[in-house]
Amino acid sequence: MRLLIAFCILGLSWLSIAESEESKIVCYFGSWAVYRTGNGKIEISDLDPKLCTHMIYTFVGITEAGEVEVLDAWADLPDNWGRAGFQKFNALRELNPGMKTLVAIGGWNQGSDRYSRVAGNSALRSHFANNAMEFVLKYEFDGLDFDWEYPNQRGGTPADVENFVLLLKELRDRFDEHDLILTAAVAATEDSASLSYNIPSISKYLDFINIMTYDFHGSWDPVTGHNAPLYPTTRDTTAIARRLNVNASVHYWLSRGTPAEKLVLGTALYGRTFTLSNSGQNSPGSAASGPGTAGPYTGERGMLGYNEICEQQMKPTWTTAWDDQQRVPYAHSGNQWVTYDNVESITEKANYAKTMGLGGAMVWSIETDDFRGICGSKYPLLNALNQVLR
Ligand SMILES: *[C@@H]1O[C@H](CO)[C@@H](O)[C@H](O)[C@H]1NC(C)=O
């Protein structure tokens, strides 16, 4: 009997260690990439679920009435000759049975005001919690990722901060009835997060938190700067500038009471681009006149997928460099300047997540890794994270 108890205790502690040591690799999928062309076009069958512990399908929206709204019925649903994106995505679990799938609601383009109105009304909150639970069950996801960008910003109100907590509490109650996962993607910097979140309370209701530690600099700035620097640079002379990096953001969230193991470190599988004012001045902090040229697949000025960046760098006109202070690469050619992450910087971030005891790493987003292996082996950045964290 005593032996049996000893075994049980051993078994339990072994299990809990094993569980807490399993790092998450959370892979967002931007489902509109199915409309890209050439080497940028991805099918759900091109995704490699073995490289992720969680995959998140983006995005669905919210209606005025507090219901989940499918934004692209043709891509997401099987009806009317649709492409059944939800179904194919969830079937990826067959290739990696431990992997969980979530659907993300919100995102930048959905804005903030509808979320603000639903969260601010108790009847709409309950209706939404119920509807979201039913939606997740109906389409057979394992959970929901809340991407309200952001409470109390972009048209929201100060009451959003506590209303978001109430909404998450209600979702948590409903989701617990079916063992569903509830997560959120959150603004990273102190200057943004302190406006939007009651950090201890949202941390209580969420299974884990995807911290969007990127977009620190981009073509909205007058000078070149890094999308996702790990640390500040000596050029950061103001307090605000010194907060625009991964380390400062992670320390802020931890200092406000998020348990480290709930925090999942965001990494960027894309870069941000600038047009230099003067081609001869191409170090970080050089004058820029605006966004860089759009890429052939993503088609948006000011950003490029890592797949576009690595293809571009196969041309001899591109020069790459490494920022020793900020621990990220950059590249330039003529008046075009790109800040991005490569295997080296992603590896360093994965080691950082590990050293800090975080829950793992997240990628935004899987379809702009070099998923075809045009520049080398397939999924180089996602593989680099797996090398360190699993
Ligand atoms: C990371 O941030 C913490 C908290 O602000 C700071 O104490 C530490 O020096 C930073 N690390 C580096 C290498 O800048």
CSV table of C-alpha atoms and ligand atoms in Angstrom, one decimal:
chain,number,residue,atom,x,y,z
A,1,MET,CA,0.0,0.0,0.0
A,2,ARG,CA,2.7,2.4,1.0
A,3,LEU,CA,4.6,1.5,-2.1
A,4,LEU,CA,1.5,2.1,-4.2
A,5,ILE,CA,1.1,5.6,-2.7
A,6,ALA,CA,4.7,6.3,-3.4
A,7,PHE,CA,4.3,5.3,-7.0
A,8,CYS,CA,1.2,7.4,-7.3
A,9,ILE,CA,2.9,10.5,-5.9
A,10,LEU,CA,5.9,9.9,-8.1
A,11,GLY,CA,3.7,9.4,-11.1
A,12,LEU,CA,1.8,12.5,-10.4
A,13,SER,CA,4.9,14.7,-9.9
A,14,TRP,CA,6.4,13.3,-13.0
A,15,LEU,CA,3.3,14.1,-14.9
A,16,SER,CA,3.1,17.6,-13.7
A,17,ILE,CA,6.7,18.2,-14.5
A,18,ALA,CA,6.3,16.8,-18.0
A,19,GLU,CA,3.2,19.0,-18.5
A,20,SER,CA,4.9,22.2,-17.3
A,21,GLU,CA,8.0,21.5,-19.4
A,22,GLU,CA,6.1,21.1,-22.7
A,23,SER,CA,6.7,24.4,-24.4
A,24,LYS,CA,4.0,25.7,-26.7
A,25,ILE,CA,4.6,26.6,-30.3
A,26,VAL,CA,1.6,28.5,-31.4
A,27,CYS,CA,1.2,29.0,-35.1
A,28,TYR,CA,-1.2,31.6,-36.5
A,29,PHE,CA,-2.5,31.0,-40.0
A,30,GLY,CA,-3.6,34.0,-42.1
A,31,SER,CA,-6.2,32.2,-44.1
A,32,TRP,CA,-6.3,34.8,-46.9
A,33,ALA,CA,-2.9,33.5,-48.1
A,34,VAL,CA,-4.9,30.9,-50.1
A,35,TYR,CA,-5.6,33.8,-52.5
A,36,ARG,CA,-1.9,34.6,-53.1
A,37,THR,CA,-0.2,33.6,-56.3
A,38,GLY,CA,3.0,31.8,-57.4
A,39,ASN,CA,5.3,30.6,-54.6
A,40,GLY,CA,3.3,32.7,-52.1
A,41,LYS,CA,0.1,30.6,-52.6
A,42,ILE,CA,-0.5,28.2,-49.8
A,43,GLU,CA,-3.0,25.4,-49.3
A,44,ILE,CA,-4.0,24.2,-45.9
A,45,SER,CA,-2.4,20.9,-46.9
A,46,ASP,CA,0.9,22.7,-47.2
A,47,LEU,CA,0.9,23.5,-43.4
A,48,ASP,CA,3.0,21.2,-41.3
A,49,PRO,CA,1.1,20.6,-38.0
A,50,LYS,CA,4.1,18.6,-36.5
A,51,LEU,CA,5.9,22.0,-36.1
A,52,CYS,CA,3.1,23.4,-33.9
A,53,THR,CA,1.5,22.5,-30.6
A,54,HIS,CA,-1.4,24.9,-31.3
A,55,MET,CA,-2.6,26.3,-34.7
A,56,ILE,CA,-4.9,29.3,-34.8
A,57,TYR,CA,-7.1,30.0,-37.9
A,58,THR,CA,-7.5,33.8,-38.5
A,59,PHE,CA,-10.0,35.5,-38.5
A,60,VAL,CA,-13.6,35.5,-37.7
A,61,GLY,CA,-15.5,38.6,-36.7
A,62,ILE,CA,-18.2,39.7,-34.3
A,63,THR,CA,-21.7,41.1,-35.2
A,64,GLU,CA,-23.6,44.0,-33.5
A,65,ALA,CA,-25.8,41.3,-32.0
A,66,GLY,CA,-22.9,39.6,-30.2
A,67,GLU,CA,-22.5,36.6,-32.5
A,68,VAL,CA,-19.4,35.1,-34.2
A,69,GLU,CA,-19.4,36.1,-37.9
A,70,VAL,CA,-17.8,34.1,-40.6
A,71,LEU,CA,-15.9,36.7,-42.7
A,72,ASP,CA,-15.1,34.6,-45.8
A,73,ALA,CA,-17.8,31.9,-46.2
A,74,TRP,CA,-16.3,30.7,-49.5
A,75,ALA,CA,-12.9,30.0,-48.0
A,76,ASP,CA,-14.0,28.9,-44.5
A,77,LEU,CA,-17.1,26.8,-45.0
A,78,PRO,CA,-18.1,23.8,-47.0
A,79,ASP,CA,-21.4,25.1,-48.3
A,80,ASN,CA,-22.0,26.4,-51.8
A,81,TRP,CA,-18.9,24.8,-53.2
A,82,GLY,CA,-16.8,26.5,-50.6
A,83,ARG,CA,-13.3,25.5,-49.8
A,84,ALA,CA,-14.1,24.2,-46.3
A,85,GLY,CA,-11.1,25.9,-44.7
A,86,PHE,CA,-12.2,25.3,-41.1
A,87,GLN,CA,-12.7,21.6,-41.8
A,88,LYS,CA,-9.4,21.1,-43.6
A,89,PHE,CA,-7.6,23.0,-40.9
A,90,ASN,CA,-9.0,20.9,-38.1
A,91,ALA,CA,-8.3,17.7,-40.0
A,92,LEU,CA,-4.6,18.6,-39.6
A,93,ARG,CA,-4.9,17.2,-36.1
A,94,GLU,CA,-4.9,13.8,-37.7
A,95,LEU,CA,-1.2,14.3,-38.7
A,96,ASN,CA,-0.3,15.4,-35.1
A,97,PRO,CA,-2.9,14.1,-32.7
A,98,GLY,CA,-1.5,16.2,-29.7
A,99,MET,CA,-2.0,19.4,-31.7
A,100,LYS,CA,-4.9,21.7,-30.8
A,101,THR,CA,-6.7,24.1,-33.1
A,102,LEU,CA,-8.2,27.4,-32.2
A,103,VAL,CA,-10.1,30.0,-34.2
A,104,ALA,CA,-9.2,33.7,-33.7
A,105,ILE,CA,-11.8,36.4,-33.5
A,106,GLY,CA,-10.9,40.0,-34.2
A,107,GLY,CA,-7.6,41.2,-35.6
A,108,TRP,CA,-6.5,44.7,-36.7
A,109,ASN,CA,-9.0,45.1,-39.5
A,110,GLN,CA,-12.0,44.4,-37.3
A,111,GLY,CA,-11.2,47.4,-35.2
A,112,SER,CA,-12.4,47.9,-31.7
A,113,ASP,CA,-15.9,49.5,-31.5
A,114,ARG,CA,-18.1,46.4,-32.0
A,115,TYR,CA,-16.1,44.5,-29.4
A,116,SER,CA,-16.4,47.5,-27.0
A,117,ARG,CA,-20.2,47.5,-27.5
A,118,VAL,CA,-20.7,43.8,-27.0
A,119,ALA,CA,-18.4,43.7,-24.0
A,120,GLY,CA,-20.2,46.7,-22.4
A,121,ASN,CA,-23.6,45.1,-22.3
A,122,SER,CA,-24.4,42.2,-20.0
A,123,ALA,CA,-27.0,40.6,-22.2
A,124,LEU,CA,-24.7,40.8,-25.3
A,125,ARG,CA,-21.9,39.4,-23.2
A,126,SER,CA,-23.8,36.3,-22.2
A,127,HIS,CA,-25.2,35.9,-25.7
A,128,PHE,CA,-21.7,36.1,-27.2
A,129,ALA,CA,-20.2,33.7,-24.7
A,130,ASN,CA,-22.9,31.2,-25.6
A,131,ASN,CA,-22.7,31.8,-29.3
A,132,ALA,CA,-18.8,31.5,-29.3
A,133,MET,CA,-19.0,28.2,-27.4
A,134,GLU,CA,-21.5,26.9,-29.9
A,135,PHE,CA,-19.4,28.1,-32.8
A,136,VAL,CA,-16.2,26.4,-31.6
A,137,LEU,CA,-18.1,23.2,-31.0
A,138,LYS,CA,-20.0,23.3,-34.3
A,139,TYR,CA,-16.8,23.7,-36.4
A,140,GLU,CA,-14.9,21.4,-34.1
A,141,PHE,CA,-12.1,23.7,-33.0
A,142,ASP,CA,-10.5,23.1,-29.6
A,143,GLY,CA,-10.8,26.7,-28.5
A,144,LEU,CA,-11.0,30.4,-29.3
A,145,ASP,CA,-8.3,33.1,-29.4
A,146,PHE,CA,-9.5,36.6,-28.6
A,147,ASP,CA,-7.8,39.3,-30.7
A,148,TRP,CA,-9.6,42.5,-29.8
A,149,GLU,CA,-7.2,45.2,-31.0
A,150,TYR,CA,-7.5,46.8,-28.6
A,151,PRO,CA,-9.7,47.5,-25.5
A,152,ASN,CA,-9.9,51.2,-24.8
A,153,GLN,CA,-8.1,52.1,-28.1
A,154,ARG,CA,-9.1,52.7,-31.7
A,155,GLY,CA,-12.7,53.7,-30.8
A,156,GLY,CA,-13.1,51.8,-27.6
A,157,THR,CA,-13.8,53.4,-24.2
A,158,PRO,CA,-12.1,53.2,-20.8
A,159,ALA,CA,-14.8,50.9,-19.5
A,160,ASP,CA,-13.5,48.3,-22.0
A,161,VAL,CA,-10.7,47.3,-19.6
A,162,GLU,CA,-13.1,45.9,-17.0
A,163,ASN,CA,-15.7,44.8,-19.5
A,164,PHE,CA,-13.1,42.7,-21.3
A,165,VAL,CA,-12.5,40.9,-18.0
A,166,LEU,CA,-16.2,40.3,-17.6
A,167,LEU,CA,-16.4,39.0,-21.1
A,168,LEU,CA,-13.5,36.6,-20.6
A,169,LYS,CA,-15.0,35.4,-17.3
A,170,GLU,CA,-18.2,34.5,-19.0
A,171,LEU,CA,-16.4,32.8,-21.9
A,172,ARG,CA,-14.3,30.9,-19.3
A,173,ASP,CA,-17.4,29.6,-17.6
A,174,ARG,CA,-19.0,28.4,-20.8
A,175,PHE,CA,-15.8,27.0,-22.2
A,176,ASP,CA,-15.1,25.0,-19.0
A,177,GLU,CA,-18.3,23.1,-19.6
A,178,HIS,CA,-16.7,21.5,-22.7
A,179,ASP,CA,-13.0,21.7,-21.8
A,180,LEU,CA,-12.3,24.3,-24.5
A,181,ILE,CA,-9.2,26.5,-24.7
A,182,LEU,CA,-9.5,30.2,-24.3
A,183,THR,CA,-6.5,32.5,-25.2
A,184,ALA,CA,-5.9,36.0,-26.3
A,185,ALA,CA,-3.4,38.0,-28.5
A,186,VAL,CA,-2.4,41.1,-26.6
A,187,ALA,CA,-0.6,44.4,-27.3
A,188,ALA,CA,3.0,44.0,-26.1
A,189,THR,CA,4.3,47.4,-25.0
A,190,GLU,CA,3.7,49.0,-21.6
A,191,ASP,CA,2.4,52.1,-23.4
A,192,SER,CA,-0.3,50.2,-25.2
A,193,ALA,CA,-1.1,47.3,-22.8
A,194,SER,CA,-1.4,49.6,-19.8
A,195,LEU,CA,-4.3,51.3,-21.6
A,196,SER,CA,-6.1,48.1,-22.5
A,197,TYR,CA,-5.8,45.4,-19.9
A,198,ASN,CA,-6.4,44.5,-16.3
A,199,ILE,CA,-3.4,42.1,-16.5
A,200,PRO,CA,-3.9,40.0,-13.4
A,201,SER,CA,-7.6,39.4,-14.1
A,202,ILE,CA,-7.3,38.5,-17.8
A,203,SER,CA,-4.4,36.2,-16.9
A,204,LYS,CA,-6.7,34.4,-14.5
A,205,TYR,CA,-9.3,33.5,-17.2
A,206,LEU,CA,-7.0,32.8,-20.1
A,207,ASP,CA,-5.2,29.5,-20.7
A,208,PHE,CA,-2.3,31.4,-22.2
A,209,ILE,CA,-1.5,34.8,-23.7
A,210,ASN,CA,0.1,35.4,-27.1
A,211,ILE,CA,2.1,38.6,-26.6
A,212,MET,CA,2.5,40.4,-29.9
A,213,THR,CA,6.1,41.4,-29.5
A,214,TYR,CA,6.6,42.8,-33.0
A,215,ASP,CA,5.6,45.9,-34.9
A,216,PHE,CA,7.8,48.0,-32.6
A,217,HIS,CA,9.0,50.0,-35.7
A,218,GLY,CA,7.9,50.3,-39.2
A,219,SER,CA,7.4,52.7,-42.1
A,220,TRP,CA,5.2,54.9,-39.9
A,221,ASP,CA,8.5,56.1,-38.2
A,222,PRO,CA,10.6,58.8,-39.8
A,223,VAL,CA,13.7,56.6,-39.6
A,224,THR,CA,14.5,53.0,-40.1
A,225,GLY,CA,14.2,50.7,-37.1
A,226,HIS,CA,13.6,47.1,-36.2
A,227,ASN,CA,10.3,45.3,-36.3
A,228,ALA,CA,11.0,43.1,-33.3
A,229,PRO,CA,14.3,43.9,-31.6
A,230,LEU,CA,15.1,41.8,-28.5
A,231,TYR,CA,16.8,44.7,-26.7
A,232,PRO,CA,17.0,48.5,-27.0
A,233,THR,CA,19.8,50.4,-28.8
A,234,THR,CA,21.9,53.3,-27.5
A,235,ARG,CA,20.1,55.3,-30.1
A,236,ASP,CA,16.9,54.9,-27.9
A,237,THR,CA,17.3,58.1,-25.9
A,238,THR,CA,13.8,58.5,-24.5
A,239,ALA,CA,12.0,56.3,-22.0
A,240,ILE,CA,9.3,55.4,-24.6
A,241,ALA,CA,11.9,54.4,-27.1
A,242,ARG,CA,13.6,52.2,-24.6
A,243,ARG,CA,10.4,50.3,-24.1
A,244,LEU,CA,10.0,49.4,-27.8
A,245,ASN,CA,11.5,46.0,-27.7
A,246,VAL,CA,10.8,42.4,-26.7
A,247,ASN,CA,12.6,42.3,-23.4
A,248,ALA,CA,11.0,45.4,-22.0
A,249,SER,CA,7.5,44.2,-23.0
A,250,VAL,CA,8.0,40.8,-21.5
A,251,HIS,CA,9.3,42.3,-18.3
A,252,TYR,CA,6.3,44.6,-18.2
A,253,TRP,CA,3.8,41.8,-18.5
A,254,LEU,CA,5.6,39.7,-15.9
A,255,SER,CA,5.8,42.6,-13.5
A,256,ARG,CA,2.1,43.1,-13.7
A,257,GLY,CA,1.4,39.6,-12.6
A,258,THR,CA,1.1,37.3,-15.6
A,259,PRO,CA,2.5,33.9,-14.7
A,260,ALA,CA,5.5,33.3,-16.9
A,261,GLU,CA,4.3,30.0,-18.1
A,262,LYS,CA,1.1,31.6,-19.5
A,263,LEU,CA,3.0,34.1,-21.6
A,264,VAL,CA,3.8,32.9,-25.1
A,265,LEU,CA,6.4,35.0,-26.9
A,266,GLY,CA,5.4,36.4,-30.3
A,267,THR,CA,7.8,36.2,-33.1
A,268,ALA,CA,7.5,37.6,-36.6
A,269,LEU,CA,7.8,35.5,-39.7
A,270,TYR,CA,7.6,38.7,-41.7
A,271,GLY,CA,9.6,41.9,-42.0
A,272,ARG,CA,8.8,45.6,-42.3
A,273,THR,CA,10.2,47.7,-45.1
A,274,PHE,CA,11.2,51.3,-45.7
A,275,THR,CA,12.3,53.4,-48.6
A,276,LEU,CA,15.5,55.2,-47.6
A,277,SER,CA,15.7,59.0,-48.1
A,278,ASN,CA,19.3,58.5,-49.1
A,279,SER,CA,20.5,55.1,-50.5
A,280,GLY,CA,24.0,55.7,-49.0
A,281,GLN,CA,22.6,55.9,-45.5
A,282,ASN,CA,21.4,52.5,-44.7
A,283,SER,CA,22.1,51.7,-41.0
A,284,PRO,CA,19.3,51.5,-38.5
A,285,GLY,CA,18.1,55.0,-37.6
A,286,SER,CA,18.6,56.3,-41.1
A,287,ALA,CA,16.1,58.7,-42.6
A,288,ALA,CA,13.2,57.1,-44.5
A,289,SER,CA,10.6,58.6,-46.8
A,290,GLY,CA,8.0,55.9,-46.4
A,291,PRO,CA,7.2,52.2,-46.8
A,292,GLY,CA,9.2,49.9,-49.0
A,293,THR,CA,7.9,48.4,-52.3
A,294,ALA,CA,5.2,45.8,-52.0
A,295,GLY,CA,6.2,42.1,-52.3
A,296,PRO,CA,5.1,39.8,-55.1
A,297,TYR,CA,3.0,37.6,-52.7
A,298,THR,CA,1.8,39.8,-49.9
A,299,GLY,CA,1.2,42.8,-52.1
A,300,GLU,CA,1.3,45.4,-49.3
A,301,ARG,CA,3.8,48.3,-49.1
A,302,GLY,CA,5.8,48.4,-45.9
A,303,MET,CA,5.9,44.7,-45.2
A,304,LEU,CA,7.3,41.4,-46.7
A,305,GLY,CA,6.9,37.8,-45.7
A,306,TYR,CA,10.1,36.0,-44.7
A,307,ASN,CA,9.6,33.9,-47.8
A,308,GLU,CA,9.7,37.1,-50.0
A,309,ILE,CA,12.7,38.4,-48.1
A,310,CYS,CA,14.8,35.3,-48.4
A,311,GLU,CA,14.0,35.0,-52.1
A,312,GLN,CA,14.9,38.6,-52.6
A,313,GLN,CA,18.2,38.0,-50.9
A,314,MET,CA,19.2,35.4,-53.4
A,315,LYS,CA,19.8,38.4,-55.7
A,316,PRO,CA,23.4,39.8,-55.5
A,317,THR,CA,22.2,43.4,-55.0
A,318,TRP,CA,21.1,42.7,-51.5
A,319,THR,CA,23.4,43.3,-48.5
A,320,THR,CA,22.5,41.8,-45.1
A,321,ALA,CA,23.8,43.0,-41.8
A,322,TRP,CA,23.3,42.1,-38.1
A,323,ASP,CA,22.5,44.6,-35.3
A,324,ASP,CA,24.6,43.5,-32.4
A,325,GLN,CA,22.8,45.5,-29.7
A,326,GLN,CA,19.2,44.7,-30.8
A,327,ARG,CA,20.0,41.1,-31.9
A,328,VAL,CA,18.2,41.1,-35.2
A,329,PRO,CA,19.2,41.2,-38.9
A,330,TYR,CA,18.4,43.9,-41.5
A,331,ALA,CA,19.0,44.1,-45.3
A,332,HIS,CA,19.2,46.8,-47.9
A,333,SER,CA,19.5,47.2,-51.7
A,334,GLY,CA,19.5,50.7,-53.3
A,335,ASN,CA,16.8,52.7,-51.4
A,336,GLN,CA,15.0,49.6,-50.1
A,337,TRP,CA,15.5,48.7,-46.4
A,338,VAL,CA,14.1,45.6,-44.6
A,339,THR,CA,14.0,44.7,-40.9
A,340,TYR,CA,13.1,41.1,-40.2
A,341,ASP,CA,13.9,37.9,-38.3
A,342,ASN,CA,16.1,35.0,-39.5
A,343,VAL,CA,17.2,31.7,-38.1
A,344,GLU,CA,19.8,33.3,-35.8
A,345,SER,CA,17.5,35.9,-34.3
A,346,ILE,CA,14.5,33.5,-33.9
A,347,THR,CA,16.8,31.0,-32.2
A,348,GLU,CA,18.0,33.7,-29.8
A,349,LYS,CA,14.3,34.6,-29.1
A,350,ALA,CA,13.5,31.0,-28.4
A,351,ASN,CA,16.4,30.8,-26.0
A,352,TYR,CA,15.2,34.0,-24.4
A,353,ALA,CA,11.7,32.5,-23.9
A,354,LYS,CA,13.2,29.4,-22.4
A,355,THR,CA,15.5,31.4,-20.0
A,356,MET,CA,12.6,33.6,-18.9
A,357,GLY,CA,10.5,30.5,-18.2
A,358,LEU,CA,7.8,31.5,-20.7
A,359,GLY,CA,5.2,29.1,-22.0
A,360,GLY,CA,6.7,29.0,-25.4
A,361,ALA,CA,6.7,30.9,-28.6
A,362,MET,CA,4.1,32.1,-31.1
A,363,VAL,CA,4.5,32.9,-34.8
A,364,TRP,CA,2.7,35.4,-36.8
A,365,SER,CA,2.3,33.8,-39.2
A,366,ILE,CA,3.0,30.3,-40.6
A,367,GLU,CA,2.2,31.0,-44.2
A,368,THR,CA,5.1,33.6,-44.7
A,369,ASP,CA,7.8,31.2,-43.4
A,370,ASP,CA,9.7,29.7,-46.4
A,371,PHE,CA,7.1,26.9,-46.4
A,372,ARG,CA,8.1,25.6,-49.8
A,373,GLY,CA,11.8,25.6,-49.0
A,374,ILE,CA,12.7,27.9,-51.9
A,375,CYS,CA,15.7,29.3,-50.1
A,376,GLY,CA,16.8,26.1,-48.3
A,377,SER,CA,14.9,23.6,-46.2
A,378,LYS,CA,11.2,24.0,-45.6
A,379,TYR,CA,9.9,26.1,-42.6
A,380,PRO,CA,13.4,27.3,-41.5
A,381,LEU,CA,12.1,29.8,-38.9
A,382,LEU,CA,9.5,27.5,-37.4
A,383,ASN,CA,12.0,24.7,-37.3
A,384,ALA,CA,14.5,26.9,-35.5
A,385,LEU,CA,11.9,27.5,-32.8
A,386,ASN,CA,11.2,23.8,-32.5
A,387,GLN,CA,14.9,23.1,-32.3
A,388,VAL,CA,15.2,25.1,-29.1
A,389,LEU,CA,11.8,24.6,-27.5
A,390,ARG,CA,10.9,21.0,-28.1
B,1,LIG,C1,15.7,43.3,-19.8
B,1,LIG,O1,14.7,44.1,-19.1
B,1,LIG,C2,14.9,44.2,-17.7
B,1,LIG,C3,13.8,44.9,-17.1
B,1,LIG,O2,13.7,46.2,-17.7
B,1,LIG,C4,16.3,44.8,-17.5
B,1,LIG,O3,16.5,44.8,-16.1
B,1,LIG,C5,17.4,44.1,-18.2
B,1,LIG,O4,18.6,44.7,-18.0
B,1,LIG,C6,17.0,44.0,-19.7
B,1,LIG,N1,18.0,43.2,-20.4
B,1,LIG,C7,18.8,43.7,-21.3
B,1,LIG,C8,19.9,42.8,-21.8
B,1,LIG,O5,18.7,44.8,-21.7
